[in-house]
Coordinates of C-alpha atoms in Angstrom, one line a residue:
Chain A
M8 CA -3.9 -29.8 -86.3
R9 CA -2.3 -26.9 -83.7
A10 CA -4.7 -24.9 -84.6
A11 CA -7.9 -26.7 -84.0
G12 CA -5.9 -27.8 -80.1
L13 CA -5.4 -24.3 -79.8
Q14 CA -9.2 -23.2 -81.0
R15 CA -10.8 -25.6 -78.2
A16 CA -8.3 -24.8 -76.1
F17 CA -9.2 -20.7 -76.5
Q18 CA -13.1 -22.4 -76.6
Q19 CA -12.9 -24.3 -73.8
R20 CA -11.2 -21.2 -71.1
H21 CA -13.9 -19.2 -72.8
S22 CA -16.8 -21.1 -71.4
L23 CA -14.7 -21.0 -68.0
V24 CA -14.9 -17.6 -68.4
A25 CA -18.3 -17.0 -68.7
R26 CA -19.3 -20.0 -66.1
R27 CA -17.4 -18.0 -63.4
D28 CA -19.2 -15.1 -64.8
Q29 CA -22.2 -16.0 -64.3
A30 CA -21.1 -17.9 -60.7
G31 CA -19.7 -14.4 -59.6
W32 CA -23.6 -12.8 -60.2
L33 CA -24.8 -16.2 -58.5
F34 CA -23.0 -16.1 -55.6
V35 CA -23.4 -11.8 -54.9
A36 CA -27.7 -12.6 -55.6
P37 CA -29.1 -13.6 -52.7
A38 CA -27.1 -10.4 -51.2
L39 CA -28.4 -7.9 -53.7
L40 CA -31.7 -8.8 -53.9
L41 CA -32.9 -9.1 -49.9
L42 CA -30.6 -5.7 -49.8
G43 CA -32.9 -4.6 -52.2
A44 CA -36.4 -4.9 -51.1
F45 CA -35.5 -3.7 -47.5
F46 CA -32.6 -1.6 -47.6
I47 CA -32.5 0.3 -51.3
Y48 CA -36.5 0.5 -51.7
P49 CA -36.9 2.2 -47.8
I50 CA -33.9 4.4 -49.4
L51 CA -36.5 5.5 -52.2
K52 CA -39.3 5.6 -50.5
T53 CA -37.7 7.7 -47.6
L54 CA -36.7 10.1 -50.3
Q55 CA -40.3 9.9 -51.6
F56 CA -41.9 10.6 -47.4
S57 CA -39.8 13.3 -47.4
V58 CA -42.1 15.4 -50.1
S59 CA -45.1 14.1 -49.1
E60 CA -47.5 14.0 -46.4
G61 CA -50.0 11.3 -45.0
S62 CA -49.6 8.6 -42.3
I63 CA -48.6 5.5 -42.8
I64 CA -51.1 4.1 -44.4
G65 CA -52.9 6.4 -45.9
E66 CA -52.9 8.0 -49.5
L67 CA -49.7 10.2 -49.7
E68 CA -49.8 13.6 -51.0
Y69 CA -47.0 15.2 -53.1
V70 CA -45.6 18.9 -51.1
G71 CA -42.6 19.6 -52.8
A72 CA -40.6 21.3 -50.3
D73 CA -43.0 22.0 -47.4
N74 CA -41.1 19.6 -45.0
I75 CA -38.3 20.8 -45.8
A76 CA -39.3 24.7 -45.2
R77 CA -40.5 23.8 -42.1
L78 CA -37.6 22.2 -40.6
L79 CA -36.0 24.9 -41.4
R80 CA -38.3 27.1 -39.3
D81 CA -38.4 24.7 -36.7
S82 CA -36.5 25.6 -33.2
D83 CA -37.3 22.1 -32.2
F84 CA -35.3 20.8 -34.7
Y85 CA -32.2 23.3 -34.4
H86 CA -31.7 22.3 -31.2
S87 CA -32.3 18.6 -31.9
L88 CA -29.1 19.1 -33.8
W89 CA -27.3 21.1 -31.6
I90 CA -27.9 18.6 -28.7
T91 CA -26.9 15.1 -31.6
F92 CA -23.7 17.0 -32.5
L93 CA -22.8 17.8 -28.3
Y94 CA -23.5 14.2 -27.8
A95 CA -21.6 12.8 -31.1
A96 CA -18.4 15.5 -30.3
G97 CA -18.6 14.9 -26.3
S98 CA -18.5 11.2 -26.5
G99 CA -15.7 11.1 -29.4
L100 CA -13.4 13.6 -27.6
V101 CA -13.9 11.6 -24.2
T102 CA -13.3 8.5 -25.6
I103 CA -11.5 9.3 -28.1
S104 CA -8.8 10.1 -25.9
L105 CA -8.8 8.5 -22.8
A106 CA -8.5 4.8 -25.3
F107 CA -5.3 6.3 -26.3
L108 CA -4.3 7.3 -22.9
I109 CA -5.2 4.1 -21.2
A110 CA -3.5 2.3 -24.5
F111 CA -1.0 4.4 -24.3
V112 CA 0.3 3.5 -20.5
L113 CA -0.4 -0.2 -21.0
Q114 CA 2.1 0.0 -23.7
Q115 CA 4.4 1.3 -21.3
V116 CA 3.4 -1.1 -18.5
G117 CA 3.7 -3.5 -20.5
S118 CA 1.4 -5.9 -17.5
F119 CA -2.1 -7.6 -17.1
Q120 CA -2.3 -6.5 -21.0
S121 CA -5.0 -9.4 -21.0
W122 CA -7.0 -8.9 -18.1
L123 CA -7.2 -5.1 -18.1
R124 CA -8.2 -5.3 -21.6
S125 CA -11.1 -7.7 -20.9
I126 CA -11.7 -5.2 -17.7
F127 CA -12.1 -2.4 -20.4
F128 CA -13.6 -4.3 -23.3
Y129 CA -16.0 -5.9 -21.0
P130 CA -19.4 -3.3 -21.4
V131 CA -18.7 -3.4 -25.1
V132 CA -20.3 -6.8 -25.7
L133 CA -23.7 -6.3 -22.9
S134 CA -27.1 -4.8 -24.3
T135 CA -27.0 -1.3 -23.6
V136 CA -30.1 -1.2 -22.8
I137 CA -29.7 -4.0 -19.9
A138 CA -26.8 -1.9 -18.8
S139 CA -28.6 1.4 -19.2
V140 CA -30.9 -0.3 -16.4
V141 CA -27.7 -0.6 -13.7
F142 CA -26.8 3.1 -14.8
V143 CA -30.1 4.7 -14.5
S144 CA -30.0 3.5 -10.6
V145 CA -26.2 4.7 -10.8
F146 CA -27.0 7.7 -11.4
N147 CA -29.9 7.7 -8.6
P148 CA -29.0 10.4 -6.3
F149 CA -30.4 9.1 -3.3
S150 CA -29.0 5.3 -3.8
G151 CA -26.6 5.3 -6.6
I152 CA -22.3 5.7 -6.5
M153 CA -22.9 9.0 -7.8
R154 CA -24.1 10.3 -4.5
L155 CA -20.4 9.4 -3.6
L156 CA -19.5 12.7 -5.7
P157 CA -18.3 16.0 -3.9
G158 CA -20.6 18.6 -3.6
G159 CA -23.8 19.3 -5.9
L160 CA -22.5 16.8 -8.8
G161 CA -23.2 14.3 -6.0
A162 CA -27.1 15.8 -4.7
T163 CA -27.7 16.2 -7.9
N164 CA -29.8 13.0 -10.9
W165 CA -27.8 14.0 -13.8
L166 CA -30.3 12.7 -15.7
Q167 CA -32.8 14.9 -14.6
S168 CA -31.2 17.8 -15.2
S169 CA -30.9 19.8 -18.7
T170 CA -27.3 20.6 -17.9
L171 CA -25.9 17.5 -16.4
V172 CA -28.1 15.7 -19.0
I173 CA -24.9 15.7 -21.8
P174 CA -22.3 14.9 -19.7
A175 CA -24.0 11.9 -18.1
L176 CA -25.5 10.3 -21.4
I177 CA -21.4 11.1 -22.1
V178 CA -20.2 8.8 -19.3
F179 CA -22.5 6.3 -20.4
T180 CA -21.3 6.1 -23.9
T181 CA -17.3 6.6 -22.8
W182 CA -18.3 3.6 -19.8
K183 CA -20.3 1.4 -22.9
G184 CA -17.3 2.1 -26.0
L185 CA -13.7 2.5 -24.8
G186 CA -13.2 -0.8 -25.1
F187 CA -13.1 -1.2 -29.4
Y188 CA -11.4 1.8 -29.8
L189 CA -9.0 0.7 -27.3
L190 CA -8.3 -2.5 -28.7
I191 CA -7.6 -0.2 -31.9
F192 CA -5.1 2.6 -30.1
I193 CA -3.3 -1.0 -28.9
A194 CA -3.0 -2.4 -32.1
G195 CA -2.0 0.8 -33.9
I196 CA 0.7 2.1 -30.9
A197 CA 1.8 -1.7 -31.3
N198 CA 2.2 -1.3 -35.1
I199 CA 4.7 1.5 -35.1
N200 CA 8.1 1.0 -35.7
Q201 CA 9.9 0.0 -32.5
D202 CA 13.4 1.8 -34.0
H203 CA 11.5 5.0 -34.4
L204 CA 10.9 4.7 -30.5
D205 CA 14.0 3.5 -29.1
A206 CA 16.2 6.5 -30.9
A207 CA 13.9 8.6 -28.9
K208 CA 14.0 7.2 -25.5
V209 CA 17.9 7.3 -26.6
D210 CA 17.5 11.1 -27.0
G211 CA 16.3 11.4 -23.1
A212 CA 12.3 12.1 -24.8
G213 CA 9.7 11.0 -21.5
G214 CA 6.0 9.7 -22.2
Y215 CA 4.3 12.9 -22.4
A216 CA 7.5 13.9 -25.4
L217 CA 6.7 10.6 -26.6
A218 CA 3.3 10.4 -26.9
R219 CA 3.2 14.0 -28.2
H220 CA 5.6 14.5 -30.4
I221 CA 6.1 11.0 -32.5
V222 CA 3.2 8.5 -31.3
I223 CA 0.0 10.6 -32.0
P224 CA 1.8 12.2 -35.4
M225 CA 2.3 8.6 -36.2
L226 CA -1.4 7.8 -35.7
R227 CA -2.9 10.5 -37.4
R228 CA -4.9 8.9 -39.5
L229 CA -6.4 6.2 -36.8
F230 CA -7.4 9.6 -34.8
I231 CA -9.3 10.7 -38.6
F232 CA -10.8 7.0 -39.1
A233 CA -11.7 6.9 -35.0
W234 CA -13.1 10.2 -35.0
V235 CA -15.4 9.2 -38.2
I236 CA -16.6 6.1 -36.2
T237 CA -17.5 8.0 -32.6
I238 CA -19.2 10.7 -35.1
V239 CA -21.4 8.6 -36.8
Y240 CA -22.2 5.9 -34.1
G241 CA -23.3 8.9 -32.3
F242 CA -25.6 10.2 -34.0
Q243 CA -27.5 7.5 -34.5
N244 CA -27.1 6.0 -30.8
F245 CA -30.7 5.8 -31.0
A246 CA -30.8 2.6 -28.1
L247 CA -28.3 4.4 -26.2
V248 CA -29.7 7.5 -25.7
F249 CA -33.3 6.3 -25.4
S250 CA -32.7 3.6 -22.6
L251 CA -31.2 6.1 -21.0
T252 CA -33.0 9.4 -20.8
R253 CA -35.7 8.7 -23.2
G254 CA -34.6 11.9 -24.7
G255 CA -34.8 14.1 -21.1
P256 CA -35.7 15.8 -19.0
N257 CA -37.7 18.1 -21.1
E258 CA -36.1 17.2 -24.7
A259 CA -32.8 18.4 -23.6
S260 CA -31.4 14.6 -24.5
R261 CA -33.2 14.0 -27.9
I262 CA -31.3 13.7 -30.4
L263 CA -32.1 13.8 -34.3
P264 CA -33.0 9.8 -33.9
I265 CA -35.5 10.1 -31.1
M266 CA -37.0 12.8 -32.6
I267 CA -37.6 10.8 -35.5
Y268 CA -38.6 8.1 -33.8
E269 CA -41.4 10.8 -32.0
E270 CA -42.4 12.4 -35.8
A271 CA -42.9 9.0 -37.2
F272 CA -44.5 6.5 -34.3
K273 CA -46.1 8.8 -32.0
F274 CA -46.9 11.9 -33.5
F275 CA -47.6 9.6 -37.1
N276 CA -46.1 12.4 -39.3
M277 CA -44.3 10.6 -41.3
G278 CA -43.4 13.3 -44.0
Y279 CA -42.2 15.5 -41.5
A280 CA -39.9 12.5 -39.9
S281 CA -38.4 12.0 -43.4
A282 CA -37.4 14.4 -43.7
I283 CA -35.7 15.0 -40.7
A284 CA -33.7 12.0 -41.3
V285 CA -32.6 12.7 -45.0
V286 CA -31.4 16.5 -43.8
M287 CA -29.6 14.1 -40.7
A288 CA -28.0 11.5 -43.4
V289 CA -26.7 14.0 -45.6
V290 CA -25.3 16.3 -42.2
M291 CA -23.5 12.9 -41.9
A292 CA -22.3 12.5 -45.4
A293 CA -20.5 15.7 -45.4
V294 CA -18.8 14.9 -41.7
S295 CA -18.0 11.3 -43.1
L296 CA -16.9 13.0 -46.7
V297 CA -14.7 15.8 -44.6
A298 CA -13.1 13.7 -42.8
F299 CA -12.4 11.0 -45.9
V300 CA -10.5 14.2 -47.1
L301 CA -8.1 14.6 -44.7
W302 CA -7.5 11.0 -44.2
R303 CA -6.7 11.0 -48.4
G304 CA -4.5 14.4 -48.0
D305 CA -2.6 12.2 -45.2
R306 CA -1.3 10.0 -47.8
E307 CA 0.5 11.7 -50.0
P308 CA 4.1 12.6 -47.3
V309 CA 4.1 8.8 -46.3
Chain B
M14 CA -9.6 4.0 -14.5
A15 CA -9.7 0.3 -14.5
V16 CA -11.8 -0.3 -11.5
L17 CA -14.4 2.9 -12.4
F18 CA -14.7 1.1 -15.4
L19 CA -15.2 -2.0 -13.1
L20 CA -17.6 0.1 -10.3
P21 CA -20.9 -0.7 -12.4
L22 CA -20.6 -4.4 -12.7
F23 CA -19.9 -4.2 -9.0
W24 CA -23.0 -2.3 -8.6
W25 CA -24.5 -4.8 -11.0
L26 CA -24.0 -7.5 -8.5
S27 CA -24.4 -6.4 -5.4
T28 CA -27.7 -4.8 -6.0
A29 CA -28.6 -7.8 -7.8
V30 CA -28.9 -10.3 -4.9
R31 CA -30.0 -7.9 -2.0
S32 CA -33.9 -8.0 -0.4
T33 CA -36.5 -5.1 -1.7
A34 CA -35.8 -3.4 1.6
S35 CA -32.2 -3.0 1.8
I36 CA -32.0 -1.2 -1.2
P37 CA -32.4 2.7 -1.1
V38 CA -30.5 5.1 1.4
G39 CA -27.6 3.2 2.4
L40 CA -25.8 5.2 4.2
S41 CA -22.3 4.1 4.8
L42 CA -19.8 3.8 2.1
F43 CA -19.4 -0.2 3.2
D44 CA -23.4 -0.3 3.2
T45 CA -23.8 0.8 -0.5
W46 CA -21.0 -2.3 -1.3
W47 CA -21.9 -5.0 0.6
P48 CA -25.0 -6.7 0.6
G49 CA -25.0 -9.0 3.3
E50 CA -27.4 -10.6 1.6
F51 CA -27.8 -13.2 -0.8
R52 CA -31.5 -13.5 -2.4
F53 CA -30.3 -14.0 -5.8
F54 CA -32.9 -16.5 -6.7
E55 CA -35.5 -15.1 -5.2
N56 CA -34.9 -12.1 -7.0
L57 CA -35.1 -14.2 -10.3
E58 CA -38.2 -15.5 -8.6
T59 CA -40.0 -11.8 -8.3
A60 CA -38.9 -10.7 -11.9
F61 CA -40.3 -14.4 -13.5
D62 CA -43.5 -14.1 -11.2
L63 CA -44.3 -11.0 -12.3
Y64 CA -42.8 -10.7 -16.3
P65 CA -42.9 -13.5 -19.0
M66 CA -38.6 -12.6 -18.7
A67 CA -38.3 -16.4 -20.1
T68 CA -39.6 -15.5 -23.5
F69 CA -38.3 -12.8 -23.8
F70 CA -34.9 -14.0 -23.7
V71 CA -35.9 -17.2 -25.5
N72 CA -36.9 -14.3 -29.0
T73 CA -34.0 -12.8 -28.5
I74 CA -32.0 -15.5 -28.7
I75 CA -34.3 -16.8 -31.8
V76 CA -33.7 -14.1 -34.4
A77 CA -30.0 -13.1 -32.6
T78 CA -29.3 -16.9 -33.8
V79 CA -31.1 -17.2 -37.5
V80 CA -30.1 -13.5 -37.8
T81 CA -26.6 -14.9 -37.6
I82 CA -26.8 -17.8 -39.6
G83 CA -27.9 -15.9 -42.5
E84 CA -25.7 -13.2 -42.3
V85 CA -22.3 -15.5 -42.4
V86 CA -24.1 -17.8 -45.2
I87 CA -25.3 -14.6 -47.7
A88 CA -22.8 -12.2 -46.4
S89 CA -19.7 -14.7 -47.5
M90 CA -21.2 -15.6 -50.6
A91 CA -21.5 -12.0 -52.3
G92 CA -18.1 -11.4 -50.1
Y93 CA -16.6 -14.1 -52.0
G94 CA -18.6 -13.3 -55.5
F95 CA -17.5 -9.7 -55.1
A96 CA -13.4 -10.9 -54.2
K97 CA -12.6 -13.5 -56.6
F98 CA -14.8 -13.0 -59.8
R99 CA -15.7 -10.7 -62.9
F100 CA -18.7 -9.7 -63.9
L101 CA -21.1 -7.0 -65.3
G102 CA -22.1 -4.2 -62.8
K103 CA -20.2 -6.1 -60.1
N104 CA -18.3 -2.8 -59.1
V105 CA -21.5 -0.4 -59.6
A106 CA -22.8 -2.8 -57.1
F107 CA -20.0 -2.7 -54.3
A108 CA -19.5 1.0 -55.0
A109 CA -23.5 1.0 -54.1
I110 CA -22.9 -1.1 -51.2
L111 CA -19.5 1.3 -49.2
V112 CA -22.2 4.5 -50.1
F113 CA -24.7 1.9 -48.2
L114 CA -22.1 1.0 -45.9
L115 CA -23.3 4.8 -43.9
V116 CA -27.3 5.2 -44.0
P117 CA -27.8 5.4 -40.8
Q118 CA -30.9 3.0 -39.7
I119 CA -33.3 5.3 -38.5
V120 CA -33.1 6.9 -42.1
V121 CA -34.8 3.1 -43.5
V122 CA -36.7 2.5 -40.4
V123 CA -40.2 4.7 -41.8
P124 CA -40.8 3.1 -45.6
L125 CA -38.9 -0.4 -43.9
F126 CA -42.3 -0.5 -41.2
Q127 CA -44.6 0.2 -44.3
L128 CA -43.3 -2.2 -46.0
V129 CA -43.0 -5.1 -43.4
A130 CA -46.2 -4.2 -42.4
S131 CA -47.9 -4.7 -45.9
L132 CA -46.2 -8.3 -45.8
G133 CA -47.8 -9.1 -43.0
F134 CA -44.8 -9.7 -40.2
V135 CA -45.6 -7.5 -38.2
N136 CA -45.8 -9.0 -34.2
T137 CA -44.1 -12.2 -35.7
Y138 CA -40.7 -13.4 -35.9
P139 CA -39.9 -12.9 -39.9
A140 CA -40.2 -9.1 -39.0
L141 CA -37.4 -8.9 -36.7
I142 CA -35.3 -11.3 -39.1
V143 CA -35.9 -10.7 -42.6
P144 CA -35.0 -7.2 -43.1
F145 CA -31.4 -8.3 -41.6
L146 CA -29.9 -11.8 -43.2
V147 CA -28.0 -9.6 -44.5
T148 CA -26.2 -6.2 -43.9
P149 CA -24.0 -3.9 -46.3
L150 CA -21.1 -3.9 -43.1
G151 CA -21.2 -8.6 -43.1
I152 CA -20.9 -7.7 -47.5
F153 CA -17.6 -5.7 -46.9
M154 CA -16.3 -7.8 -44.0
M155 CA -16.5 -10.7 -45.9
R156 CA -14.6 -9.7 -49.2
Q157 CA -11.6 -7.7 -47.5
F158 CA -11.6 -11.0 -46.2
M159 CA -11.8 -13.4 -49.3
L160 CA -9.6 -10.6 -51.1
E161 CA -6.8 -12.5 -48.4
I162 CA -7.3 -16.0 -49.7
P163 CA -4.9 -16.5 -52.6
N164 CA -6.9 -17.2 -55.5
E165 CA -4.7 -20.9 -56.4
F166 CA -6.4 -22.6 -54.7
Q167 CA -10.0 -21.3 -56.2
E168 CA -7.8 -22.2 -59.5
S169 CA -6.6 -25.2 -59.0
A170 CA -9.9 -27.0 -57.7
R171 CA -10.7 -25.4 -60.8
I172 CA -8.9 -27.3 -62.9
D173 CA -9.9 -30.5 -60.4
G174 CA -13.7 -29.5 -62.3
A175 CA -15.2 -29.3 -58.7
S176 CA -18.6 -27.4 -59.3
E177 CA -18.2 -23.2 -58.3
W178 CA -20.7 -24.1 -55.9
R179 CA -18.7 -27.4 -54.2
I180 CA -15.1 -25.0 -54.6
Y181 CA -17.0 -22.7 -52.3
R182 CA -18.5 -24.8 -49.8
S183 CA -15.6 -27.0 -49.7
V184 CA -12.6 -24.9 -50.4
I185 CA -13.6 -21.3 -49.6
M186 CA -15.3 -21.4 -46.5
P187 CA -13.0 -23.7 -44.8
L188 CA -10.5 -21.4 -45.6
A189 CA -12.4 -18.1 -43.7
R190 CA -13.0 -19.8 -41.1
N191 CA -11.8 -17.2 -39.1
G192 CA -13.7 -14.6 -40.9
L193 CA -17.0 -16.5 -40.7
I194 CA -16.3 -16.6 -37.0
T195 CA -15.6 -12.8 -36.1
L196 CA -18.7 -11.5 -38.3
A197 CA -20.6 -14.4 -36.9
V198 CA -19.7 -12.7 -33.6
F199 CA -20.7 -9.3 -34.0
T200 CA -24.1 -9.9 -35.5
F201 CA -25.5 -11.6 -32.7
I202 CA -24.0 -8.5 -30.5
F203 CA -24.9 -6.1 -32.7
Q204 CA -28.7 -8.0 -32.6
W205 CA -28.7 -8.9 -29.3
D206 CA -28.4 -5.1 -28.8
A207 CA -30.6 -4.2 -31.2
L208 CA -34.0 -1.7 -30.1
L209 CA -34.9 0.7 -32.2
W210 CA -36.0 -1.9 -35.0
P211 CA -38.1 -4.1 -32.1
L212 CA -39.4 -1.6 -30.5
I213 CA -40.9 -0.3 -34.2
V214 CA -42.9 -4.1 -34.9
S215 CA -43.4 -5.7 -32.2
S216 CA -46.3 -4.4 -30.2
R217 CA -47.6 -7.4 -28.3
E218 CA -45.8 -9.1 -25.0
E219 CA -45.2 -12.5 -26.4
M220 CA -42.9 -11.2 -29.6
Y221 CA -40.9 -8.7 -27.2
T222 CA -37.2 -9.2 -27.4
L223 CA -35.5 -8.4 -23.9
N224 CA -33.7 -5.1 -24.7
V225 CA -37.5 -4.7 -25.2
G226 CA -38.8 -6.1 -22.5
V227 CA -36.5 -4.1 -20.2
S228 CA -37.2 -1.0 -21.6
L229 CA -40.9 -0.9 -20.9
L230 CA -40.6 -2.4 -17.5
Q231 CA -37.5 0.3 -16.9
A232 CA -40.1 3.0 -17.3
N233 CA -42.7 1.4 -14.7
V234 CA -41.8 3.5 -11.7
Q235 CA -43.5 0.3 -10.3
T236 CA -40.9 -2.3 -11.4
P237 CA -38.2 -3.9 -8.5
Y238 CA -35.2 -2.5 -9.8
N239 CA -33.4 -5.6 -7.5
S240 CA -35.4 -7.7 -9.6
I241 CA -34.5 -6.5 -12.7
F242 CA -30.8 -6.8 -11.7
A243 CA -31.0 -10.0 -11.2
V244 CA -32.9 -11.1 -14.2
T245 CA -30.3 -9.0 -16.4
L246 CA -27.7 -10.4 -15.2
L247 CA -28.2 -13.9 -15.7
F248 CA -29.4 -13.2 -19.1
S249 CA -25.6 -11.2 -19.8
I250 CA -23.8 -14.1 -19.2
P251 CA -24.3 -16.4 -22.3
V252 CA -23.1 -12.8 -24.2
L253 CA -20.7 -13.2 -21.4
V254 CA -19.0 -16.4 -22.1
L255 CA -19.4 -16.0 -26.1
Y256 CA -17.2 -12.9 -26.0
F257 CA -14.2 -15.0 -23.0
A258 CA -14.5 -18.3 -25.6
V259 CA -13.4 -15.7 -28.7
Q260 CA -11.6 -12.7 -27.6
R261 CA -8.9 -13.7 -29.5
Q262 CA -10.1 -13.4 -32.3
I263 CA -12.1 -10.0 -31.8
S264 CA -9.2 -8.6 -30.9
D265 CA -7.2 -9.8 -34.1
A266 CA -10.5 -8.6 -35.7
V267 CA -10.7 -4.8 -34.0
S268 CA -7.1 -4.2 -34.5
A269 CA -6.4 -5.6 -37.9
G270 CA -9.6 -2.8 -38.8
G271 CA -7.5 0.2 -36.6
I272 CA -4.4 -0.8 -38.7
K273 CA -5.2 -0.9 -42.5
T274 CA -6.2 2.4 -42.5

């Protein structure tokens, strides 16, 4: 009797587990099917394209490492890689420093927080293209805001100058994205044990010492996290650069995504475009990996 | 700093209400900032007369809404499956999704265009919608969110004899409400911001999204800027309202994401 009861209970439990396993698969199946068709398949195709030559409809011809070899000899590619790096690192640096500074000051001051947060965050929700229309006119040296700057900076159109176009993009990127990082830093600072801060204040630490010796070291991981996002985001920010400058003037702001877009959809070099895309993905993966190692290494002492 | 962040907004507002003639070369500071006239509605009219702005806007709203619904439903199901079930291949599938998080869109765009073209989707809504019905980021967010729901809810419903689908629909979905709203808002804003893909798959004007339309107008020297300012201002009101409506949730979600690192 007892054994039979146990066995029944076991069977029941077993079938429940089986039912659960099956249900788990059914819940993830729609997502996996869609990702398979519209994400995994294209990734594999990109790899195939990168060693082939051909237009978007015609036959593909296997060319092996030709595309990569061409890439390594292409000065346009190095130019774009450098510009992309400059833009991503520059906007990361400016955005993160300012976001931290503002978060730190907001935390010390304490009043008007939610108002100020909204002022810094509203650009994040606007469409980049729409915001770029406003910024193109802001940079207009005859009627825009920038003409109020002193000397040559006000008299030049930043968007037409090959030296000032990257700074212009950094200004726009910072304005557009800062609010997001500000929220992260506000939360990070609020999360620091108040006792540490109070102890430091009792010891006579001013705002600068507090930030330099307590807050920044304690937020190290958060800084790494923010760096990765800004770099990864900057590397692929087609919409922002395309709508503000279209890669100009004279390719001075032609970041890799714009180069890929033009190779693929303007010159129809599918193979070459895919090869650039693969190299770009590898570079980005390497950057993320380095950051991940730093981030992991940081975990031990805590 | 806060003032600097507001300057472009003032610029936008003041330009949107000017008549065409007074835009260029305002000499004094006061002239620059104070429009001294209110021609907002005339400017709107000009924009609507010159370009099918309403079509662009409606297209954007349709695409963003359908994608958002798809993402919320499909990603929450997948997130639930990954968070609360054990099944063969689960860890491999989830690890793959984490890797895909890092793959930039530009990398898949060429074959994706070919695929969508072979399905006959070019210049249709499905081209803009179907590839984005679910994203790795959405699945990842939902899984993290579902992990925080205690197992007891699921188990007690199961003992009461509820079907797995019913448990998801009537027990889990209501519990995950905040997560779903956050995902919905992020998805909508991403779609609202999308440029690269719509630019590639829409070549006929009636299929342009707002971003594609505005981006092409921008390239045209003849475009009356004050009208474009007026019409983009009008169309930006919905997302700004949406943002203020769910401001709390966005702040909480972004903050939580940062702290967990």
